Every structure is written in C-alpha cells, then in structure tokens.
Coordinates of C-alpha atoms and ligand atoms in Angstrom, one line a residue:
X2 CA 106.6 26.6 29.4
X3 CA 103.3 27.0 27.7
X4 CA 101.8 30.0 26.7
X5 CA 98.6 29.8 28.6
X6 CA 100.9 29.3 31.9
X7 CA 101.5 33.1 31.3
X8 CA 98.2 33.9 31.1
X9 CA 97.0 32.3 34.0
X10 CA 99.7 34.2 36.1
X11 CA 98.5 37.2 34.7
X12 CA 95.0 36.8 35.6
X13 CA 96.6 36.1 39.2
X14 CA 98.1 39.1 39.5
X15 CA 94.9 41.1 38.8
X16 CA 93.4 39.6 42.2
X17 CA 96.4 39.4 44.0
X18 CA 96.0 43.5 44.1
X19 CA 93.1 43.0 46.5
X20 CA 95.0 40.6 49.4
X21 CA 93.4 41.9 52.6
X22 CA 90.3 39.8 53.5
X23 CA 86.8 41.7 53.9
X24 CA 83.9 40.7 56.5
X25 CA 80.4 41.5 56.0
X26 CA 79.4 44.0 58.0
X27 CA 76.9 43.5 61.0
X28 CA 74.5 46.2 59.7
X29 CA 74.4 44.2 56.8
X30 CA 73.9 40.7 58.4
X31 CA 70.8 42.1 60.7
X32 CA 69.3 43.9 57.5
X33 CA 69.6 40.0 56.2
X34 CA 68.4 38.8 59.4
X35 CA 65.1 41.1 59.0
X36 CA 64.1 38.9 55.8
X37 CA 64.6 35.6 57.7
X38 CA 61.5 37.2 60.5
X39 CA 59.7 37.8 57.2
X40 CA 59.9 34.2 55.9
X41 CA 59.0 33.0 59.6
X42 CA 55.9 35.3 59.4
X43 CA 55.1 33.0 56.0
X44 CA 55.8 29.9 57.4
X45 CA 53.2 30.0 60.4
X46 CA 50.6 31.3 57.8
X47 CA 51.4 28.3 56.1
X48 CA 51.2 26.1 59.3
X49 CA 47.8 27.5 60.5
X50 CA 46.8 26.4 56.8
X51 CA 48.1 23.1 56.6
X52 CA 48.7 22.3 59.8
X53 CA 52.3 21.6 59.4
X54 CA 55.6 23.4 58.7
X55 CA 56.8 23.8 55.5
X56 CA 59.5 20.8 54.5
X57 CA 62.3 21.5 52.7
X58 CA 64.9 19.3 50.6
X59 CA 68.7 19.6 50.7
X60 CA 70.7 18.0 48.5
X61 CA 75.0 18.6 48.0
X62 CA 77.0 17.4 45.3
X63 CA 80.7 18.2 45.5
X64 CA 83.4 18.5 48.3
X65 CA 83.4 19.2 52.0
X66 CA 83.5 22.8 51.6
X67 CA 80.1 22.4 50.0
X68 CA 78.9 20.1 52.7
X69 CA 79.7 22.5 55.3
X70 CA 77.7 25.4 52.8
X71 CA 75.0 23.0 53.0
X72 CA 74.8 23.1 56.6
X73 CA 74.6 26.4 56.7
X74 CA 71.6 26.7 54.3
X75 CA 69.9 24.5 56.9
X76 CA 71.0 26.4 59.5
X77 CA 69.5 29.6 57.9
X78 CA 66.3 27.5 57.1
X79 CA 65.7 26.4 60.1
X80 CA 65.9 29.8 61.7
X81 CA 63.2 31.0 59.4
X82 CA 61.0 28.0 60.3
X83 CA 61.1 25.5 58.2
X84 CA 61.2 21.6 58.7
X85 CA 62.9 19.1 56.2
X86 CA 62.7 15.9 54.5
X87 CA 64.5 13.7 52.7
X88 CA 62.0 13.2 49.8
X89 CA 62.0 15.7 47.1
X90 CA 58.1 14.7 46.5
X91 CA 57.1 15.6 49.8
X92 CA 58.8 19.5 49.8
X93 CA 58.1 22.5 49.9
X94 CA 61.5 24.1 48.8
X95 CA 64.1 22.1 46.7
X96 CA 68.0 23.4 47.6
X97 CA 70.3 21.6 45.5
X98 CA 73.6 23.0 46.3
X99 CA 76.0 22.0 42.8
X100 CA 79.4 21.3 41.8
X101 CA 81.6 22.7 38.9
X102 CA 84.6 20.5 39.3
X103 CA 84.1 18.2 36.7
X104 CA 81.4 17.7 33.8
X105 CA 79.8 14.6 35.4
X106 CA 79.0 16.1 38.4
X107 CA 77.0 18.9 36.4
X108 CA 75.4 16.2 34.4
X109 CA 74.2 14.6 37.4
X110 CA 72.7 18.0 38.7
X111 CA 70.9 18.9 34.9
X112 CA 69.4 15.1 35.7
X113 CA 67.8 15.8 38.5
X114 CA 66.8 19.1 37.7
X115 CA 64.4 17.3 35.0
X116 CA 63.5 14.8 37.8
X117 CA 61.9 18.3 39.7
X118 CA 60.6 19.0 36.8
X119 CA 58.2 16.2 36.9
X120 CA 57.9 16.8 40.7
X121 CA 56.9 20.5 40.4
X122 CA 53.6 19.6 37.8
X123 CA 52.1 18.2 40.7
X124 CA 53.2 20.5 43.4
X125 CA 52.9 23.7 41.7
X126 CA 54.1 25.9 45.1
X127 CA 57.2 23.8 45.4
X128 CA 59.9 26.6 45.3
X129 CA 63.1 25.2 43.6
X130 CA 66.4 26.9 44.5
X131 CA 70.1 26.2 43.1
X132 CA 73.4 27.0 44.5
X133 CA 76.8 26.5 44.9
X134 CA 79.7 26.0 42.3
X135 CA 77.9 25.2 38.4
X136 CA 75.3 27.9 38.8
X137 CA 78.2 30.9 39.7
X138 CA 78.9 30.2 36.0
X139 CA 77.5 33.0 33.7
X140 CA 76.9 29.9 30.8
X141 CA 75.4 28.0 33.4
X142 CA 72.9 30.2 35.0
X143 CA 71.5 31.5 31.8
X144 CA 71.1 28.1 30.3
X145 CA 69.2 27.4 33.3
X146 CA 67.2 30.2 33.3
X147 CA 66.6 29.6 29.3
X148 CA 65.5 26.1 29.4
X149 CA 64.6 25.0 32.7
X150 CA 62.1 27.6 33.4
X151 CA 60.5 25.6 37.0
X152 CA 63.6 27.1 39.1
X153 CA 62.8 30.0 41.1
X154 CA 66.0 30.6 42.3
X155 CA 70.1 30.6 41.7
X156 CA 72.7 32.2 43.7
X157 CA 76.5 31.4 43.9
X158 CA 78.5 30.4 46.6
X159 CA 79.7 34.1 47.6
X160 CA 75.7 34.7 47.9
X161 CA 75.3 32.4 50.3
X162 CA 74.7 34.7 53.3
X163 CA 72.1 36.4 51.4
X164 CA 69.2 33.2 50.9
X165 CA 66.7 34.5 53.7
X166 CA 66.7 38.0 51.4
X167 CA 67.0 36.6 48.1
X168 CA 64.8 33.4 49.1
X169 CA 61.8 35.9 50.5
X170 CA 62.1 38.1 46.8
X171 CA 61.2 35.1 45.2
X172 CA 58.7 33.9 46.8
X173 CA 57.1 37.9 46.6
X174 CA 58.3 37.7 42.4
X175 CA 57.3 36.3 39.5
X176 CA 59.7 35.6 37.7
X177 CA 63.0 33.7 38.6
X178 CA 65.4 35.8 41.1
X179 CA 69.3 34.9 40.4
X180 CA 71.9 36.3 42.0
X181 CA 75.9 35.5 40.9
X182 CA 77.6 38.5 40.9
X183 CA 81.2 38.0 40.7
X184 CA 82.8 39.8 43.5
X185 CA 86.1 39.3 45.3
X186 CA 84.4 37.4 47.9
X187 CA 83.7 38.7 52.2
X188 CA 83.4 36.6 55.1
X189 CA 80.0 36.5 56.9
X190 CA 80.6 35.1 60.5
X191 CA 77.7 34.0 62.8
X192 CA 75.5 32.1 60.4
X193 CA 73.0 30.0 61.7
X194 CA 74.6 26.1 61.5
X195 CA 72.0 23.0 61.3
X196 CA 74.8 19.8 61.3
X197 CA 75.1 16.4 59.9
X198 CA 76.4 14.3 62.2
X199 CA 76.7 14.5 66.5
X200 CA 80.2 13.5 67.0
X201 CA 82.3 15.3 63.8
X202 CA 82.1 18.3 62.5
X203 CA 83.7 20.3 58.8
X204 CA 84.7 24.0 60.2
X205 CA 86.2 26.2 57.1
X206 CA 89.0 28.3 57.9
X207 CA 89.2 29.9 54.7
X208 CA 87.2 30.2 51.6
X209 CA 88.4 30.7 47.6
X210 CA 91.6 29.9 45.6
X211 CA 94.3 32.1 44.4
X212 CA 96.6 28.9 42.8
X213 CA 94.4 29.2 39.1
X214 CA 95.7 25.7 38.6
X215 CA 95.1 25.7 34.8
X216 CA 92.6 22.7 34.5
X217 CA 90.1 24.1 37.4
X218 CA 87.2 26.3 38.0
X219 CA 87.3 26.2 41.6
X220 CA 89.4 29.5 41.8
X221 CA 86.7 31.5 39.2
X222 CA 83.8 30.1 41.1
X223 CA 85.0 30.9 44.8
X224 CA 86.4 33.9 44.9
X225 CA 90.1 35.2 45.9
X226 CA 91.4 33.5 48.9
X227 CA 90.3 34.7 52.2
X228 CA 90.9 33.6 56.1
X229 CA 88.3 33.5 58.5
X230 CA 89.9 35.3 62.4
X231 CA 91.2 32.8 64.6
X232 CA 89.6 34.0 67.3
X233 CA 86.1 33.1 65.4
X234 CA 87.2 30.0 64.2
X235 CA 88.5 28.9 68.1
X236 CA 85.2 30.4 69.5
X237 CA 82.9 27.6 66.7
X238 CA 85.1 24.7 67.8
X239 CA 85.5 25.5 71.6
X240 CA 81.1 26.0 70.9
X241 CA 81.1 22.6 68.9
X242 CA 82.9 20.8 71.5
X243 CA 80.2 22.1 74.1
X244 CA 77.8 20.3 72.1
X245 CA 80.0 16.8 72.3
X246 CA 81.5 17.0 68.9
X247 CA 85.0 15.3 69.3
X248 CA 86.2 14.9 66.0
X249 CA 86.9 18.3 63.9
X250 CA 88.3 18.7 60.1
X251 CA 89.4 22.0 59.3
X252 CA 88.5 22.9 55.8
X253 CA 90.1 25.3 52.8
X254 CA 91.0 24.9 49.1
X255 CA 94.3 25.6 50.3
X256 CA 94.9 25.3 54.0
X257 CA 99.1 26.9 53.8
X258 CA 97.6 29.7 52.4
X259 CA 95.6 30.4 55.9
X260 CA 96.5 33.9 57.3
X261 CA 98.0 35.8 54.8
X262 CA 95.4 37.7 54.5
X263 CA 95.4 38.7 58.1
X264 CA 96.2 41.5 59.7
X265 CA 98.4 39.4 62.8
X266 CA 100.8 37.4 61.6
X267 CA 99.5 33.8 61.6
X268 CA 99.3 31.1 59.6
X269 CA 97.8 27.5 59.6
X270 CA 100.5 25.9 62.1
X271 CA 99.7 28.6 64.4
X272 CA 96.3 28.0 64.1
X273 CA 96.4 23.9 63.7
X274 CA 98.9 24.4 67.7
X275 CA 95.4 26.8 69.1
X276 CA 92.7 24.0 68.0
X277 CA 94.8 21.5 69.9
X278 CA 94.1 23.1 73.1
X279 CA 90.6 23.3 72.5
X280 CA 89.3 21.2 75.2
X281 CA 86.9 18.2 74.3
X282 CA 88.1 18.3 70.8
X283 CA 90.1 14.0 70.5
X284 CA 90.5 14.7 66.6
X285 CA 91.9 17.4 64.5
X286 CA 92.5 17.1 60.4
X287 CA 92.6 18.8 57.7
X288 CA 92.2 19.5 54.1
X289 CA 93.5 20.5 51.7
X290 CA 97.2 20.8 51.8
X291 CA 98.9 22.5 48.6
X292 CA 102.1 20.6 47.5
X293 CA 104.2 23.7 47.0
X294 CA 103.4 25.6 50.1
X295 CA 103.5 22.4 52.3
X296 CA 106.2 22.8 54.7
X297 CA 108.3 22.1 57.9
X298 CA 106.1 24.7 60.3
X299 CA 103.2 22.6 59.2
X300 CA 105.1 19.2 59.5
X301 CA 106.0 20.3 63.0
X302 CA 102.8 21.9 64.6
X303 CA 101.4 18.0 63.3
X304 CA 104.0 16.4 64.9
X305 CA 103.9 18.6 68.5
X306 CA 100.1 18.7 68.5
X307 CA 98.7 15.3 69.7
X308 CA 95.4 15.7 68.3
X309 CA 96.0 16.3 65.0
X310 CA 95.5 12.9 63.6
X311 CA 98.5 11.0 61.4
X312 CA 96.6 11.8 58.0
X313 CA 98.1 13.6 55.0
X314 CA 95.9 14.8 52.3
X315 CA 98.3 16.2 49.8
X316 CA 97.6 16.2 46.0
X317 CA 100.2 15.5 43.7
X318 CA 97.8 16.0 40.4
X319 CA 100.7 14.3 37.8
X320 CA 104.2 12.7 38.6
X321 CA 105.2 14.3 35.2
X322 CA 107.0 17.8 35.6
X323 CA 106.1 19.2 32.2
X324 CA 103.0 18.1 33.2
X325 CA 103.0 19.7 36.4
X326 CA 104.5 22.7 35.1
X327 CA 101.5 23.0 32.3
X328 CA 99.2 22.5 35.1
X329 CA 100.6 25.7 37.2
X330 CA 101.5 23.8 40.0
X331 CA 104.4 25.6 40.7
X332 CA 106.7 22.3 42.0
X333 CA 108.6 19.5 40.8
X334 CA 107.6 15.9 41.5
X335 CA 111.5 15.9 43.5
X336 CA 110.4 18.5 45.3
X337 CA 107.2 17.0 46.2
X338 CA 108.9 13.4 47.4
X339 CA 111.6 15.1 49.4
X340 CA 108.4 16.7 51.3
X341 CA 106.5 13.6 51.8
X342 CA 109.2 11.6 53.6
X343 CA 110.1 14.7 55.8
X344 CA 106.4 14.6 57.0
X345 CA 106.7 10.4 57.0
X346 CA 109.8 10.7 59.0
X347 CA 108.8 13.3 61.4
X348 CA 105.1 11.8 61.8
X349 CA 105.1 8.2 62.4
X350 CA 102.4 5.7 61.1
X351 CA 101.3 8.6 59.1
X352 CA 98.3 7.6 56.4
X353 CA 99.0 9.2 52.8
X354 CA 96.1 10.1 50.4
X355 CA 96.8 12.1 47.1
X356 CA 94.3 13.6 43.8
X357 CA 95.5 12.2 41.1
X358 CA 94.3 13.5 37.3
X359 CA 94.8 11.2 34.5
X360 CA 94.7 12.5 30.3
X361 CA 95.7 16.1 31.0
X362 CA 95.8 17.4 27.7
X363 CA 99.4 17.8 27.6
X364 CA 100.0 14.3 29.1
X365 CA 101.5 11.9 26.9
X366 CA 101.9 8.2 27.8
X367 CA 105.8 9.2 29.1
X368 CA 104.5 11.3 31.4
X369 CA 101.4 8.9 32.4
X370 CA 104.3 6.4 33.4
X371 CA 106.1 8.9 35.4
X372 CA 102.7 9.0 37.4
X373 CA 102.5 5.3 38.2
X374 CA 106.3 5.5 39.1
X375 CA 105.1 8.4 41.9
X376 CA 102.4 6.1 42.9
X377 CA 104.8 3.4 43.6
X378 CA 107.3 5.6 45.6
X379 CA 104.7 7.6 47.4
X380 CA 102.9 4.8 48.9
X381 CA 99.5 6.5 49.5
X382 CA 97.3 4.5 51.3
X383 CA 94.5 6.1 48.9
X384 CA 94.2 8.2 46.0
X385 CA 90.9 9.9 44.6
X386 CA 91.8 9.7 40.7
X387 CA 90.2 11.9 38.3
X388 CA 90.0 11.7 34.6
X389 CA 90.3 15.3 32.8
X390 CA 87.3 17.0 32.3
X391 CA 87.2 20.1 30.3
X392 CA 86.1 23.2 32.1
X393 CA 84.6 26.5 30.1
X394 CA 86.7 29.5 30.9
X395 CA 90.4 28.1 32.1
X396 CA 93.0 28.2 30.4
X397 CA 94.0 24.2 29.8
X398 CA 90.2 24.0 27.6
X399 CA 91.9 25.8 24.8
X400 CA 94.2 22.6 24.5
X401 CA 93.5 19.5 22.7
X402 CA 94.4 16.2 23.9
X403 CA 97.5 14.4 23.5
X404 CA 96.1 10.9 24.4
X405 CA 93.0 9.4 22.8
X406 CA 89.9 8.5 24.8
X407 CA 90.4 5.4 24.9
X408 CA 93.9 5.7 25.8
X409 CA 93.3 7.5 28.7
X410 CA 90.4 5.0 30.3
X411 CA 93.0 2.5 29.9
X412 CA 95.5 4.3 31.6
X413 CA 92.8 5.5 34.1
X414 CA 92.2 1.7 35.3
X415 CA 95.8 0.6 35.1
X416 CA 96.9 3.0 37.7
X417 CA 93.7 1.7 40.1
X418 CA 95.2 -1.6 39.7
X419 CA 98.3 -0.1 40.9
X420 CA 96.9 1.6 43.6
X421 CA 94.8 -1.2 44.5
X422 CA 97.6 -3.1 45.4
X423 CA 99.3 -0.9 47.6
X424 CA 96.0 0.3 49.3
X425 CA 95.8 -3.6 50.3
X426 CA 99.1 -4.2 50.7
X427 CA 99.2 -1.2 53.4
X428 CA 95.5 -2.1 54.7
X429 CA 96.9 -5.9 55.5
X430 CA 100.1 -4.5 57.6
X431 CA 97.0 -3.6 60.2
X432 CA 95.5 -7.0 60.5
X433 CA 97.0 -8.1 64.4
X434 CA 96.8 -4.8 65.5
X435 CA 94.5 -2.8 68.1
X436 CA 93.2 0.9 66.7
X437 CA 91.3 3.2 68.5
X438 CA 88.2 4.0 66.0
X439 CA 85.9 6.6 66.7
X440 CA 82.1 4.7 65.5
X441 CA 80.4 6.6 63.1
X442 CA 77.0 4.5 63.3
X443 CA 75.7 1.0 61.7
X444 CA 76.9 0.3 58.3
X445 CA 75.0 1.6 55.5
X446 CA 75.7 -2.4 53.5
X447 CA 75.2 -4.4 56.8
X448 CA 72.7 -3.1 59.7
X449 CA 74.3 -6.0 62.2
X450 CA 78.3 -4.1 61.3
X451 CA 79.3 -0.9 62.9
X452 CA 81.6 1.4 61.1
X453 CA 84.2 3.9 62.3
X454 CA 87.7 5.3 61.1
X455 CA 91.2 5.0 62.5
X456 CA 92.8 8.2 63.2
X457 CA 94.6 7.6 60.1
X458 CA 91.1 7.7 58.4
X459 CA 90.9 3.8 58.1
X460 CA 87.4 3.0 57.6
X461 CA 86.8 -0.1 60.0
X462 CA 83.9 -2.0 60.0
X463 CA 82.9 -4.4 63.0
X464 CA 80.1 -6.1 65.2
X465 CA 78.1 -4.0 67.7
X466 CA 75.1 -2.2 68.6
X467 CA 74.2 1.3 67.2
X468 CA 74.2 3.5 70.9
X469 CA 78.0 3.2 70.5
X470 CA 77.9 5.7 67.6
X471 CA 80.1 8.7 68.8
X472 CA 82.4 7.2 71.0
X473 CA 86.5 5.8 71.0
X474 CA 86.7 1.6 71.1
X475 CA 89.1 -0.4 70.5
X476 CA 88.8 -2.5 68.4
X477 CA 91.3 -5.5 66.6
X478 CA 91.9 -5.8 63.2
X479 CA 91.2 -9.2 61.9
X480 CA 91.1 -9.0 58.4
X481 CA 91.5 -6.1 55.5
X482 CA 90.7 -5.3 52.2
X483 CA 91.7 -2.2 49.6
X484 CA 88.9 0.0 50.7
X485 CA 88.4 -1.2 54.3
X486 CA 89.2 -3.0 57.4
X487 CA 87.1 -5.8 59.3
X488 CA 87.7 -6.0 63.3
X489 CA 86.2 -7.0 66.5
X490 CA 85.6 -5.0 69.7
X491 CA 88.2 -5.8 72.5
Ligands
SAH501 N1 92.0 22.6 46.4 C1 92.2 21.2 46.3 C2 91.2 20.4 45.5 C3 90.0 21.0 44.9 S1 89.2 20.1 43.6 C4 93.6 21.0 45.9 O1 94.2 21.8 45.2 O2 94.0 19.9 46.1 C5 89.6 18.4 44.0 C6 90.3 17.7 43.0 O3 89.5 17.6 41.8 C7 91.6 18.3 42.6 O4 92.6 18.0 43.4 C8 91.8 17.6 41.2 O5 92.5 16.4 41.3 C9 90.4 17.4 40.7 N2 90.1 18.3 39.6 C10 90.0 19.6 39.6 N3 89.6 20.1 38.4 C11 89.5 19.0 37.6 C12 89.2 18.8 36.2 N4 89.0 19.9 35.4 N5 89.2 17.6 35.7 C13 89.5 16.5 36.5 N6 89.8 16.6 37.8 C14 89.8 17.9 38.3
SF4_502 FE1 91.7 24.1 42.0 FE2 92.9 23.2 44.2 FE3 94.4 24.3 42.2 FE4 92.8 25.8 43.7 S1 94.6 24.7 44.4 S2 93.0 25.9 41.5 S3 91.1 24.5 44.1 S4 93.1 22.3 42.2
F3S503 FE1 83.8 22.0 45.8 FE2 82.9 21.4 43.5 FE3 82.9 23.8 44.3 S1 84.6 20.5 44.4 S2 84.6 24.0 45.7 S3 81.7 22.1 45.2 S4 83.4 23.1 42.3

C-alpha cells in the first residue's frame, strides 16, 4: 500500500468528525429571499427602460448533479425576474456553471471565458458570473480574478443558495464579489426550480463525497457527504409528478452512502421502496452507485420495486487490484464481479454501465490488461472511459506516470474497440424485440427520427411526429448499432 493511501485516510478522518448533516435555517433562506425582491425591484427598472426583461445565459459543463444545480440557478433567476436566452450575445447575465473533474473540461470553460471577453466590449453591463466545481478551487478563483478581470462574480457549489444575495452585491460593487468559502457543506431545501425537460426530472438526494478516491477533486470541491430528509425528497417527486413528470433519476456522488447522516435509520433501499409508491412516477434510476458499499438491500429494493428501471450504473475505475488499492477504492475486482452477477441474477435483462480510468499513474500495462479482461467478463453494455487527468491538491498528483503518453492513448482506444464490440454485440440481441421507450422529442441528427430510451437506458431512435414527446410507445427494434438502436412504432 502506498504512502499517499494513508494520507488520504487521514484527511478522511478529519471530516468524518462532523457526520450529522446540517440544514440552512429558514431565517436564513427568507433573509436570502429579501435580496431576490431587491433584484426584482432592478429588473422592472430595467424593463420600464428597455422595454424588456433582462435575459440571462446558462450554460453547465459537468455531471447531473451540476445539471440539476443549474436548474436551480434558473429557478432562483426566474423568481427575481429575469428571462433567458440561449445566445450569450444577446444577455444580460452570463452563468456558467464549471466542472473540476478533469483538465479538459476546465480548458473548455477558460475558452469560453475569453469568448465573453470579446462579448462584454460591446455589452459593457453584461454581468458575468461563474460557479460550480473549478471556481471552488482557491488556484482557480484567484487566477480568475488575476487575469480575467470582466467576471463579476464566482461562488462555489456550497454557495449556491446564496446567488440572489451575492448576485445583488455585485451588481451594487465595484469590484468583483467571490464567494468560496470552504465549509462542511448544509442543505438548503425549498429553492426555487426552473426544469429542462417536461417528462424527466434529476432530484439529488444527497450532496458531497466522503470516499477521497485519490485521483479526484470531487470530494474537496463538494463538501462532506450529506442526505437531503426523505420526507423532502418524497414531497419534490410526489410535486414533480403533479406536474406530469414520469420519469425520475435520483442523484448523489454516492447513492449507498444516503442516510447515514440521518437522524432515522434509513438508507437508499428504504428510500428507492418510498419513491416507488409515488404515484404518476413510470421510471425510477439512479446514480451513482459506489462499488464497495453496493449491496444485497439495494439489489433487493431494485428487484421488489417495479419502477426502478433494470439499469446499473456502477464504476469499476481499474480491473487491476494494486491499482484499485492505490486509487482508495476500498474493493477488490473479485469482490466487485461477485456483486455484479448477484444484481444480474436477481434483476433480469438488467443494462450494465461502468467509469472506466485508463494511465493511472501507478498503472502499468499488466494492470491495463487486467482491465480489458474485466471489461470482457462484466459485459457492460456501456462504459464512460476517462484518461487520467492530474488534479491540483489530491493525493495521486504527487505521482508520476508509469506508462508514457502515448502508451496510454493507445491503450485508451484499444479498450473502446473492446467495448465497442460488446456494446454492439449486446445492442444486436434487441433487434426482433418490442421495448417500451419513453420519447424524449425529435432527434437532434434527423428532424423526421424520434428518439427515446428503453428502461434499460437504450437510446432508440424511430419515425414519428414530435407531440409524442413524453409519452410510453412501443416500439420494434429493427436494427442496432454500438451507441443506439433503430425501430419502428407498433
Ligand atoms: N461519484 C461518482 C463519479 C464522479 S466523477 C463515482 O464514484 O462513481 C465521474 C467519473 O469521472 C469517475 O467515476 C471517474 O471515472 C472519472 N474521474 C474522476 N476523477 C478523474 C480524474 N482525475 N481523471 C480522469 N477521470 C476522472
Ligand atoms: Fe470522486 Fe466518486 Fe470517488 Fe467520490 S466516490 S471521490 S466523487 S470518484
Ligand atoms: Fe460534477 Fe464536475 Fe463537480 S463531475 S461534481 S461538476 S467536478
């Protein structure tokens, strides 16, 4: 076991002093709610000016969890009476809501933040915020606030609550107002929410990380873990299904962790067995499911609860124990398989997708191979693969890489030829078959296809006309390929 293993435990144990999850209070929330009146006050200046309502632009990078963040910025927006676009030329205020998880997706964000740039010298008002994941990172935010002096505004993810106060002091200051105090993290319930989509909805159940796997910088950027009440979670869905949403995903870095935090003794099966008596709900999943805390209770409440759908996310990271063990995952890649044909036995027809990192810095080309072999055994229908990217401030960026570059791109597109073949080889086993798909809309390639998923998550594109979007066909598969499937309406 590697040194830096130790340390990472050690830095654990510091936050696993502080268990018990904390709520914002409701004083506090109405004090916020006092700023979002003031912005409104603003706003219909600004409309008896222009004659319009001030637009704003939204833009996520990263996962779900930041997705459904987004949508709560919108929410918030909304309340305090603004309207949105989708071009950054034509706004008023510029949200871009960022992503630590890997060094691209930061790139990608310091792009565009010199796109605004451009944007902003001939729009002088245009009030440019950041959020999320990158700009909770101390480096981060004051490289932002050293060279890219347009941005009025950064505040991390555990700030979130706070934009209507935080938004308003920037728009009353000069200079830029920043706000990423790092603090154990508290739930703030009753947000405003402004959603994507009509028929599916992202609800979190839980926010942070307390697994410090030693390659990420989720855990340093979200907080400690920390469980939203049932009872609050039960009352968004049962208030979600109101508004015909059918289809729910149930969101957390860490989904088996859910409860433990609590003051009743409940945990995610508990919780999955509630949501299915939601009524109006069709579709229950959820993401993500930790490897070593994965277990029968879970397994079970999938397999009793008719609405969760036959989908597994659950990330193996490396087939490679020393690998695993470098990477703090705390299991074996035995363990792991005997856990995955439990669920595959107990669940039938149930879809597999994993996260797959390749060029860990330990990783040599043995334990690469002991990946593929995984691959093969798993079967996953999907896997999202990563290549290693150093992060500032965990412990793994210490280490230098085993592989070379090039080594690792190679192994990177062997294993998506692997993949690729048992994706299509799995895909195929549908054509013949009728699914039930709920339709998502008209195909962003092909305006005369519809598109929809499976309940195992199947994307399935198909002829039809767009007022189906929201509701359950049938439809027969006809033909498949390693991404998607093609069908026709029955
Ligand atoms: N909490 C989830 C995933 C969060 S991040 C889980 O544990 O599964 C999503 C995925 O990004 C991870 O599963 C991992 O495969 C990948 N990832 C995280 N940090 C990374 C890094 N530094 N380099 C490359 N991939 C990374
Ligand atoms: Fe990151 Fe997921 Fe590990 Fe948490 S469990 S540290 S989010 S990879
Ligand atoms: Fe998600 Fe990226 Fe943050 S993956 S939790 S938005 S670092």
């Amino acid at each position: 076991m590697l040194e830096y293993t130790l340390q990472g435990n050690s830095f654990e144990r510091r936050f696993q002093e502080n268990l018990m999850a904390k709520y914002i209070e409701e004083s506090e929330l109405l004090r916020i709610g006092e700023y979002t009146k003031l912005l409104k006050k603003q706003n219909e200046i600004f409309e008896s000016e222009y004659s319009r309502l001030p637009r704003a632009y939204l833009e996520t990078h990263g996962c779900q969890q930041n997705e459904n963040d987004t949508e709560r910025i919108r929410g918030m927006l909304f309340e305090a009476g603004y309207d949105f676009t989708d071009d950054p030329a034509k706004s008023d205020l510029v949200v871009f809501n960022t992503c630590a998880v890997r060094e691209n997706a930061e790139d990608k964000v310091f792009g565009r933040i010199g796109i605004l740039k451009h944007i902003k010298e001939r729009r002088p008002h245009m009030m440019i915020a950041l959020c999320g994941c990158m700009v909770q990172q101390k480096h981060i935010a004051e490289r932002i606030q050293k060279v890219h002096e347009h941005i009025d505004l950064i505040f991390g993810p555990q700030a979130l609550y706070r934009m209507p106060e935080l938004l308003y002091n920037a728009y009353k200051s000069r200079k830029a107002v920043v706000d990423i105090e790092d603090s154990v993290g508290a739930i703030a319930e009753d947000i405003p929410v402004l959603r994507d989509a009509a028929h599916k909805a992202w609800v979190s159940v839980m926010y942070g990380c307390n697994n410090f796997c030693t390659y990420c910088i989720v855990p340093y950027v979200r907080g400690r873990e920390r469980s939203r009440r049932p009872e609050k979670i039960i009352e968004e869905i049962k208030e979600l299904a109101k508004d015909g949403v059918s289809e729910i995903t149930l969101l957390g870095q860490n989904v088996n962790s859910y409860g433990l935090d609590l003051d009743e003794e409940k945990d995610f099966a508990d919780l999955i067995r509630r949501v299915n008596e939601v009524d109006g709900i069709k579709r229950i999943r959820f993401m993500t499911s930790h490897p070593k805390d994965f277990g029968d209770r879970l397994i079970d409440a999938m397999a009793e609860s008719e609405k969760v759908c036959p989908q597994l996310h659950l990330p193996l990271q490396s087939g490679s124990d020393r690998v695993l063990a470098d990477m703090n995952r705390k299991y074996t890649s035995a363990e792991y398989l005997k856990k995955l044909e439990k669920a595959k036995k107990r669940i039938p027809n149930l879809a597999l997708s994993t996260d797959i990192i390749v060029g860990f810095p330990t990783e040599r080309q043995e334990d690469f191979e002991d990946t593929l072999e995984m691959l093969k055994k798993a079967e996953y229908d999907s896997i999202f693969s990563f290549i290693y990217s150093r992060r500032e401030g965990t412990p793994a960026a210490k280490l230098e890489s085993v592989l070379s570059e090039e080594k690792i791109h190679e192994n990177f597109n062997r294993m998506l030829e692997v993949q690729n073949e048992i994706s299509l080889r799995k895909n195929k086993a549908y054509v013949g078959k009728v699914v039930t798909v709920l339709i998502d809309g008209i195909s962003k390639t092909d305006d005369k296809m519809l598109t929809g998923r499976t309940d195992t998550a199947k994307i399935v594109n198909f002829p039809g006309s767009a007022e189906l979007a929201g509701s359950y066909r049938k439809v027969r598969i006809t033909d498949a390929r390693t991404w998607s499937l093609y069908g026709e309406l029955v």
